[in-house]
Coordinates of C-alpha atoms and ligand atoms in Angstrom, one line a residue:
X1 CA 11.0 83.9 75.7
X2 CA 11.0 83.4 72.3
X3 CA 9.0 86.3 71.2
X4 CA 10.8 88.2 73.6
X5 CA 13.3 87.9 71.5
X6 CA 12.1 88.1 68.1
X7 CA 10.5 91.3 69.3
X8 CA 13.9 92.8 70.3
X9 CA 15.4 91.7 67.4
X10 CA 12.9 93.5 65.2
X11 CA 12.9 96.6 67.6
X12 CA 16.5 96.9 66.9
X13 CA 16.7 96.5 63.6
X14 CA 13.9 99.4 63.2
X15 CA 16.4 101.4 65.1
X16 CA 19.2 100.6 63.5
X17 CA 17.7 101.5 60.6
X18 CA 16.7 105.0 61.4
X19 CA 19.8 105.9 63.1
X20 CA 21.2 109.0 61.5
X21 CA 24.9 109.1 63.0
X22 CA 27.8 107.2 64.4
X23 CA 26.8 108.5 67.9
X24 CA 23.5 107.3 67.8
X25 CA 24.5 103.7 66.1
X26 CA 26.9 103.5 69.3
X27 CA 24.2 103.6 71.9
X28 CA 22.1 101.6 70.2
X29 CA 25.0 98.7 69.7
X30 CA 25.5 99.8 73.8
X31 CA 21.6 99.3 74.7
X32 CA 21.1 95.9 72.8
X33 CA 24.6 94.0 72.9
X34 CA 25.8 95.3 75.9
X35 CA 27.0 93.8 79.3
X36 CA 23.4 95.0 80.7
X37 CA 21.5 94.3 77.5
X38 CA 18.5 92.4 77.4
X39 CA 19.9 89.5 75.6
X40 CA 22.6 89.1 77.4
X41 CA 20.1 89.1 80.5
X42 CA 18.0 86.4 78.7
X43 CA 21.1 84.2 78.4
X44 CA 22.0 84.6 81.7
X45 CA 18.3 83.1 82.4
X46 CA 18.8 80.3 80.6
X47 CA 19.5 78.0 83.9
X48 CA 15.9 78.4 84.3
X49 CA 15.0 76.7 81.0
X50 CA 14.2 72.7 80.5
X51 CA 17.1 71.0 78.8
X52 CA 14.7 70.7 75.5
X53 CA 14.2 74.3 75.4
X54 CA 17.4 75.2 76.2
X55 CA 19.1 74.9 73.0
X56 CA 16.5 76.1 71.1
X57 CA 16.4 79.3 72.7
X58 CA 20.2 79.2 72.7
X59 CA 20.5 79.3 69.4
X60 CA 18.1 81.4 68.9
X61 CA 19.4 84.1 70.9
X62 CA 22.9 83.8 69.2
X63 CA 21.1 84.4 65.6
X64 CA 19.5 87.5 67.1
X65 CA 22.6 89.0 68.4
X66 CA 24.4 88.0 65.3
X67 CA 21.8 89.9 63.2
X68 CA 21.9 92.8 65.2
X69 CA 25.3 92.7 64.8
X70 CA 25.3 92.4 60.8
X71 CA 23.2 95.3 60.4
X72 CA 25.0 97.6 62.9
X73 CA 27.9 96.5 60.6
X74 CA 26.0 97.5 57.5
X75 CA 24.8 100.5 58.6
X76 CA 28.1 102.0 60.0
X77 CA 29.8 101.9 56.8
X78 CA 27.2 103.2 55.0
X79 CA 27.3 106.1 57.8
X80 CA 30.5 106.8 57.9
X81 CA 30.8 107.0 53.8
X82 CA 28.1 109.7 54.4
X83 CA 29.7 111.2 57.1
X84 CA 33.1 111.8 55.1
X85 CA 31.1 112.8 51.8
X86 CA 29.2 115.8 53.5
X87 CA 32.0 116.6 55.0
X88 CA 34.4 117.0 51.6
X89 CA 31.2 119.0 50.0
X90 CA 31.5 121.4 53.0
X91 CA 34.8 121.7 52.3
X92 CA 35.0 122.4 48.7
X93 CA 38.3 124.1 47.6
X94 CA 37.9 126.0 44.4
X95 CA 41.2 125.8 42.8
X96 CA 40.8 128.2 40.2
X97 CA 39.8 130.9 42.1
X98 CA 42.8 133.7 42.0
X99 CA 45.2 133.8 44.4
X100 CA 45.3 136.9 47.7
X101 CA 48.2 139.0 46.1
X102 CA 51.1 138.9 48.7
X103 CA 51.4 142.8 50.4
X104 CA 54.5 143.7 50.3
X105 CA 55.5 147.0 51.7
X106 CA 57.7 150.0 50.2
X107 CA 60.5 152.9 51.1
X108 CA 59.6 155.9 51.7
X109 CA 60.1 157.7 48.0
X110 CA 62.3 160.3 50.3
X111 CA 64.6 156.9 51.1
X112 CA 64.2 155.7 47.7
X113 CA 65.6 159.1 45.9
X114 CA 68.0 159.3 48.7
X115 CA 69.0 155.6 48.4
X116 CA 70.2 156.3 44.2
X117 CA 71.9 159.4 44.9
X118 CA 73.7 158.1 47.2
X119 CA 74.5 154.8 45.2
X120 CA 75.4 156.9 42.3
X121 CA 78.0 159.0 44.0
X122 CA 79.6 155.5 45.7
X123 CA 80.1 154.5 41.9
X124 CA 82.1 157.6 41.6
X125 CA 83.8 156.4 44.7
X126 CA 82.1 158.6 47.5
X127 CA 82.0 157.0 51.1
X128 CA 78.8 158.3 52.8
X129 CA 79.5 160.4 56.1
X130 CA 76.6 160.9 58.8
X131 CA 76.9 163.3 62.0
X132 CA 74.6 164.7 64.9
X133 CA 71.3 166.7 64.1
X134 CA 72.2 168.5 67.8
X135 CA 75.3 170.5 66.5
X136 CA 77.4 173.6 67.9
X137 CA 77.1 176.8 66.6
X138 CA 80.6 176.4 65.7
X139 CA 80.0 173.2 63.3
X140 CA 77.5 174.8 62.3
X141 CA 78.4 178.7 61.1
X142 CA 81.4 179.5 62.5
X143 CA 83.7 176.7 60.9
X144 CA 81.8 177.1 57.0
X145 CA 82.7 180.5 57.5
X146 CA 79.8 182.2 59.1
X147 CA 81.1 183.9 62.0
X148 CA 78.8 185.7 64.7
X149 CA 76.5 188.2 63.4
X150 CA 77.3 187.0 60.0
X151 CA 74.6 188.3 57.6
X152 CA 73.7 185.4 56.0
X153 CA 73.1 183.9 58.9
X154 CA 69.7 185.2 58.9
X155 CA 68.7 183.0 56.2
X156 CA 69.3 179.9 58.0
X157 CA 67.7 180.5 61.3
X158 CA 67.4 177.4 63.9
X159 CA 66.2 175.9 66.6
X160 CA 68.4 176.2 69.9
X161 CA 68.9 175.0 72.8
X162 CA 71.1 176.8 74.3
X163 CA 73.1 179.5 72.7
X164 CA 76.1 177.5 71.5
X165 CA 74.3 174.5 70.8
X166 CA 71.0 174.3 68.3
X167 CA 69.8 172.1 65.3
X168 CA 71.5 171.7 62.4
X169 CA 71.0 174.2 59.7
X170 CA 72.7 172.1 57.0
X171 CA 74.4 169.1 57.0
X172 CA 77.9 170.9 56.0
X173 CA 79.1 170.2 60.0
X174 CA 79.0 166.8 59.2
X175 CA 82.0 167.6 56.3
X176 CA 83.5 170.5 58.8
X177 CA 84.0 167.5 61.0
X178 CA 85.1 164.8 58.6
X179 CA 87.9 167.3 57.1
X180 CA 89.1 168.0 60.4
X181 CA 88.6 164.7 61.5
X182 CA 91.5 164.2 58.7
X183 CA 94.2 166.5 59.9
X184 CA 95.2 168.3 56.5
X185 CA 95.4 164.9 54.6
X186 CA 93.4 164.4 51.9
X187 CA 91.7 163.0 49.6
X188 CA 88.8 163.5 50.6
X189 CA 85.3 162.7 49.0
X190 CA 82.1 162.2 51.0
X191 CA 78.5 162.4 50.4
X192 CA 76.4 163.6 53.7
X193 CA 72.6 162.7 54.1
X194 CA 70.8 163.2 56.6
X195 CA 67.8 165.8 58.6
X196 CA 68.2 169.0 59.1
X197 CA 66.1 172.0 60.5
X198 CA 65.4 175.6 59.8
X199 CA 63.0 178.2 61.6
X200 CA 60.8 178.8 59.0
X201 CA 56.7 178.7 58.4
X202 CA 55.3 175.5 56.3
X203 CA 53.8 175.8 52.9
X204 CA 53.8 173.7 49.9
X205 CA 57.3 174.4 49.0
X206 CA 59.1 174.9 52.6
X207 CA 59.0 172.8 55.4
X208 CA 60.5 173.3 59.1
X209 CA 62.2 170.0 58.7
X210 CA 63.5 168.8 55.7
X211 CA 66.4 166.3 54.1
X212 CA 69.5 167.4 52.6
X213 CA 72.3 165.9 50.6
X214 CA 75.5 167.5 50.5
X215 CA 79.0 166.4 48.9
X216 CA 82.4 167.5 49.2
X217 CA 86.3 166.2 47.5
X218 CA 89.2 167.9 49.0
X219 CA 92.6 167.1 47.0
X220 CA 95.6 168.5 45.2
X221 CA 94.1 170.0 41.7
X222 CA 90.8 169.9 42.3
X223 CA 89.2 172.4 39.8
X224 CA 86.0 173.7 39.0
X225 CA 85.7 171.5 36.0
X226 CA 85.8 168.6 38.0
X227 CA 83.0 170.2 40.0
X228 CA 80.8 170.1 36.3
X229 CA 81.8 166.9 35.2
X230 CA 81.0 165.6 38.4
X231 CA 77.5 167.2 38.7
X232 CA 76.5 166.3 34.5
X233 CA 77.2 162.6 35.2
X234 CA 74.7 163.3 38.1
X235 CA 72.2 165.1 36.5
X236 CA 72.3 162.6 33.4
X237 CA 72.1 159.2 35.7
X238 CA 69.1 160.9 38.1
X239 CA 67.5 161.9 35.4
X240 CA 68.2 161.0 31.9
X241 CA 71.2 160.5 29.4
X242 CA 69.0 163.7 27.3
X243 CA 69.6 165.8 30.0
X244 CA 72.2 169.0 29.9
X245 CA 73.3 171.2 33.0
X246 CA 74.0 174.7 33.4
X247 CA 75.9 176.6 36.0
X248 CA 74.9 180.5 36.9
X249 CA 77.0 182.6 39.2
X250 CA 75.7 182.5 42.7
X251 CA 76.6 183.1 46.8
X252 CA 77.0 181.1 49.5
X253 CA 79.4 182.1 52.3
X254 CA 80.9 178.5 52.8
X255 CA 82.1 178.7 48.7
X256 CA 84.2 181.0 46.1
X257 CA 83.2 180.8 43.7
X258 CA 79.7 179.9 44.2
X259 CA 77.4 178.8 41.5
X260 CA 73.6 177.7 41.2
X261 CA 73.0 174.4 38.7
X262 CA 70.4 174.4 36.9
X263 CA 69.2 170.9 34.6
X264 CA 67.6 171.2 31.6
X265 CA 63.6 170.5 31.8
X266 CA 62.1 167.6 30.0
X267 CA 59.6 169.8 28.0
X268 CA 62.9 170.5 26.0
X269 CA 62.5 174.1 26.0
X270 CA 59.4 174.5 24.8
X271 CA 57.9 175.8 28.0
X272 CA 56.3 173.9 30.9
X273 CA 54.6 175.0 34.5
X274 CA 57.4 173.1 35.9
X275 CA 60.5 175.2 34.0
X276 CA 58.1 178.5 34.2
X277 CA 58.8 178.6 30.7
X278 CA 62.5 178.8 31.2
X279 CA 63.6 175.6 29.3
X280 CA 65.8 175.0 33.0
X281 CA 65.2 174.0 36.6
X282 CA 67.4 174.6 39.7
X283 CA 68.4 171.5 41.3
X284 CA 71.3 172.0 43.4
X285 CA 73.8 175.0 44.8
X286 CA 78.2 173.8 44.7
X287 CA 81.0 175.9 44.7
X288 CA 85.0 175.4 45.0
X289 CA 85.3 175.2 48.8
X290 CA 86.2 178.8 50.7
X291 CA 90.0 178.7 52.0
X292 CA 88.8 180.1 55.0
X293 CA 86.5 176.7 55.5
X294 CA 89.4 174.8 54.5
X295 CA 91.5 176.5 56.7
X296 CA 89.9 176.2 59.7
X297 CA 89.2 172.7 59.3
X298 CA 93.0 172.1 59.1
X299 CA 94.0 171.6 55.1
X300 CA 96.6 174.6 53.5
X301 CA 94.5 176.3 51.0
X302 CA 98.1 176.4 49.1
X303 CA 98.5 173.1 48.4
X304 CA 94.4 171.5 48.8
X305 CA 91.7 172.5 47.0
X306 CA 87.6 170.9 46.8
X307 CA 84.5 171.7 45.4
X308 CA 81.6 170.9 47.4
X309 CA 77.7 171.1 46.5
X310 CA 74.3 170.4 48.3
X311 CA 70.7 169.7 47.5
X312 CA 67.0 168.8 49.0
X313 CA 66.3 165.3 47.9
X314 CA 62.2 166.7 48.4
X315 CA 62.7 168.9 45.7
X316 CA 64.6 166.1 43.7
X317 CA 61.6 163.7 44.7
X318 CA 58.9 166.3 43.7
X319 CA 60.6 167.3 40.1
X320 CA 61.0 163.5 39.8
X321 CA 57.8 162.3 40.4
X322 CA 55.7 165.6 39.7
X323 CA 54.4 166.0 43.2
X324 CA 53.1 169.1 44.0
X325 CA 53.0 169.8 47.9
X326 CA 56.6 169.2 50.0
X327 CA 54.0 168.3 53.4
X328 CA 53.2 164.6 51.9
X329 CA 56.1 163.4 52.3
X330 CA 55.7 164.2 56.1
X331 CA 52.2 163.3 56.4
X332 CA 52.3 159.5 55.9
X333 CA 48.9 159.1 53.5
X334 CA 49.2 155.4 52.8
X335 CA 47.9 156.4 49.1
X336 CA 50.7 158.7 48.4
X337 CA 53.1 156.7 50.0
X338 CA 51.8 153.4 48.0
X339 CA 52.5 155.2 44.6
X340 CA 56.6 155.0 44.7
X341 CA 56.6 150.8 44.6
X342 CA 60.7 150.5 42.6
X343 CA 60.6 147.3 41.2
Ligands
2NL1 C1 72.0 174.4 48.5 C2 73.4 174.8 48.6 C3 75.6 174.1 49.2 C4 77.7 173.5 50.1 C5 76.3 173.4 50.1 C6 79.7 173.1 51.5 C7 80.1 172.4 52.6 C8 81.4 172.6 53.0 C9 82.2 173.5 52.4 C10 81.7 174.2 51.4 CL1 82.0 171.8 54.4 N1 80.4 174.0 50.9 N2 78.4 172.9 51.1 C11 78.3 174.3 49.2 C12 77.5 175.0 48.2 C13 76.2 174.9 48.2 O1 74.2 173.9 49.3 O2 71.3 175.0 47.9 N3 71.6 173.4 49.3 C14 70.3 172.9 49.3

């Protein structure tokens, strides 16, 4: 019995010894100290022994479980250091390394030009006025003074759906509407954003769909030079204090007078692709509001007079940023898009 023991003792310290992890220390402590174990089974034959022997192996016994029990001891600390060492190599942070830049998204750089005219005219003290993209014919043409068969309605054909009701041409119904919506009583000073349609063929300049940005002020004295004042501030905030406007005469139906502004080009006049050599780009058609338009829409042409103007914020965008083709804006190329990040 003795060397029964002394040969488990040693056989478990050999394993002990070459365990290699916590799970495998575990059934080795289960195997050898257990309830079932082998020296628990040789205590429980002790009855069997003399009394002389009894105590000897006793004893003996007790110091073989004890160092089993040391060197499970031993060894589990010195696995468990290992274990959490390998496992903070594996984990290695490199704290220098650089950071993942945070993506953060941007407008649209049609939203983005829109967004600062329309901020810069509610400085002046414009309230911004929306309406329906499905408009009557008589919001339209017939109230901006374009009645049926109307020449120059040829120039801004549409969409319809049926014959009184079609897309908006212009967003001047939205104005028609917000003047009448006022019942002769002015002031009145609105800026109008917003889609609108045209039947036309796309190229690099037109489009089918586009954006337009109109503004009108009804009021006593409202006179043409308030119309250029209003229009250089503009020009100068959009696109520098250097800049200098210039009006030329011009027609549109819904205005008399009419006039086409021009802003001077940032070549100075010495000739650029973009001016065509002229020293001047167009940027936006105005006019002092027709009676007729302010007529029907319910203010006496006696006592009220406005000036109203209206522009495409793609052409804006594309003098602005230099972009040469009216389609990208529509055609959602995360590249182009990505370019017009405002800080
Ligand atoms: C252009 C020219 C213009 C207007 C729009 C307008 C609206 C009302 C009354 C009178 Cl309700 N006028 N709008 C006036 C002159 C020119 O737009 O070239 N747009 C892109």
């Amino acid at each position: 019995m003795e060397d029964r023991l002394k040969q488990l003792q040693a056989e478990a310290l050999e394993k002990i010894e070459q365990a290699e992890d916590l799970k495998t220390l575990n059934d080795i402590r289960v195997a050898y100290l257990g309830k079932k174990g082998p020296i628990t089974e040789v205590l429980r034959g002790m009855g069997k022994l003399s009394p002389e022997e009894r105590p000897v192996i006793g004893q003996l016994a007790n110091d073989v479980r004890a160092a089993i029990q040391v060197k499970l001891e031993e060894k589990q600390e010195k696995l468990s250091k290992l274990e959490v060492e390998q496992k903070l190599a594996a984990e290695t942070v490199d704290v220098t390394l650089p950071g993942r830049p945070v993506r953060t998204g941007n407008h649209h750089p049609l939203t983005a030009v829109i967004e600062e005219i329309e901020d810069l005219f509610i400085g002046m003290g414009y309230t911004i006025a929306e309406g329906p993209e499905v408009e009557k014919d008589y919001y339209n043409f017939e109230a901006l003074n374009l009645p049926k068969g109307h020449p120059a309605r040829d120039m801004q054909d549409s969409f319809y759906i049926t014959e009184e009701i079609l897309l908006r041409t212009h967003t001047s119904p939205v104005q028609a509407r917000t003047m009448e919506k006022h019942e002769g009583l002015g002031p009145v000073k609105i800026i109008c954003p917003g889609k609108v349609y045209r039947r036309d063929n796309d190229d690099a300049t037109h489009s089918h769909q586009f954006m337009q940005i109109e503004g009108l002020v009804v009021d006593e004295n409202i006179r043409m030079s308030d119309l250029k004042g209003t229009l250089e501030v503009f020009a100068k905030k959009l696109f520098g204090e250097d800049r200098k406007i210039r009006l030329r005469p011009s027609f549109f139906p819904f205005t008399e007078p009419s006039v086409e502004v021009d802003v001077s080009c940032m070549c100075g006049g010495d000739g650029c692709s973009v001016c065509k050599h002229t020293g001047w780009i167009e940027i936006l058609g105005a006019g002092m509001v027709h009676p007729n338009v302010l007529e029907m829409a319910g203010f006496d042409s006696k006592k009220y007079t406005g000036f109203a103007f209206g522009m495409g914020p793609e052409r804006i965008a594309m003098l602005k940023y230099g972009i040469d083709d009216i389609r990208h804006f529509y055609t959602n190329d995360i590249r182009f898009l990505k370019q017009f990040n405002r800080a």
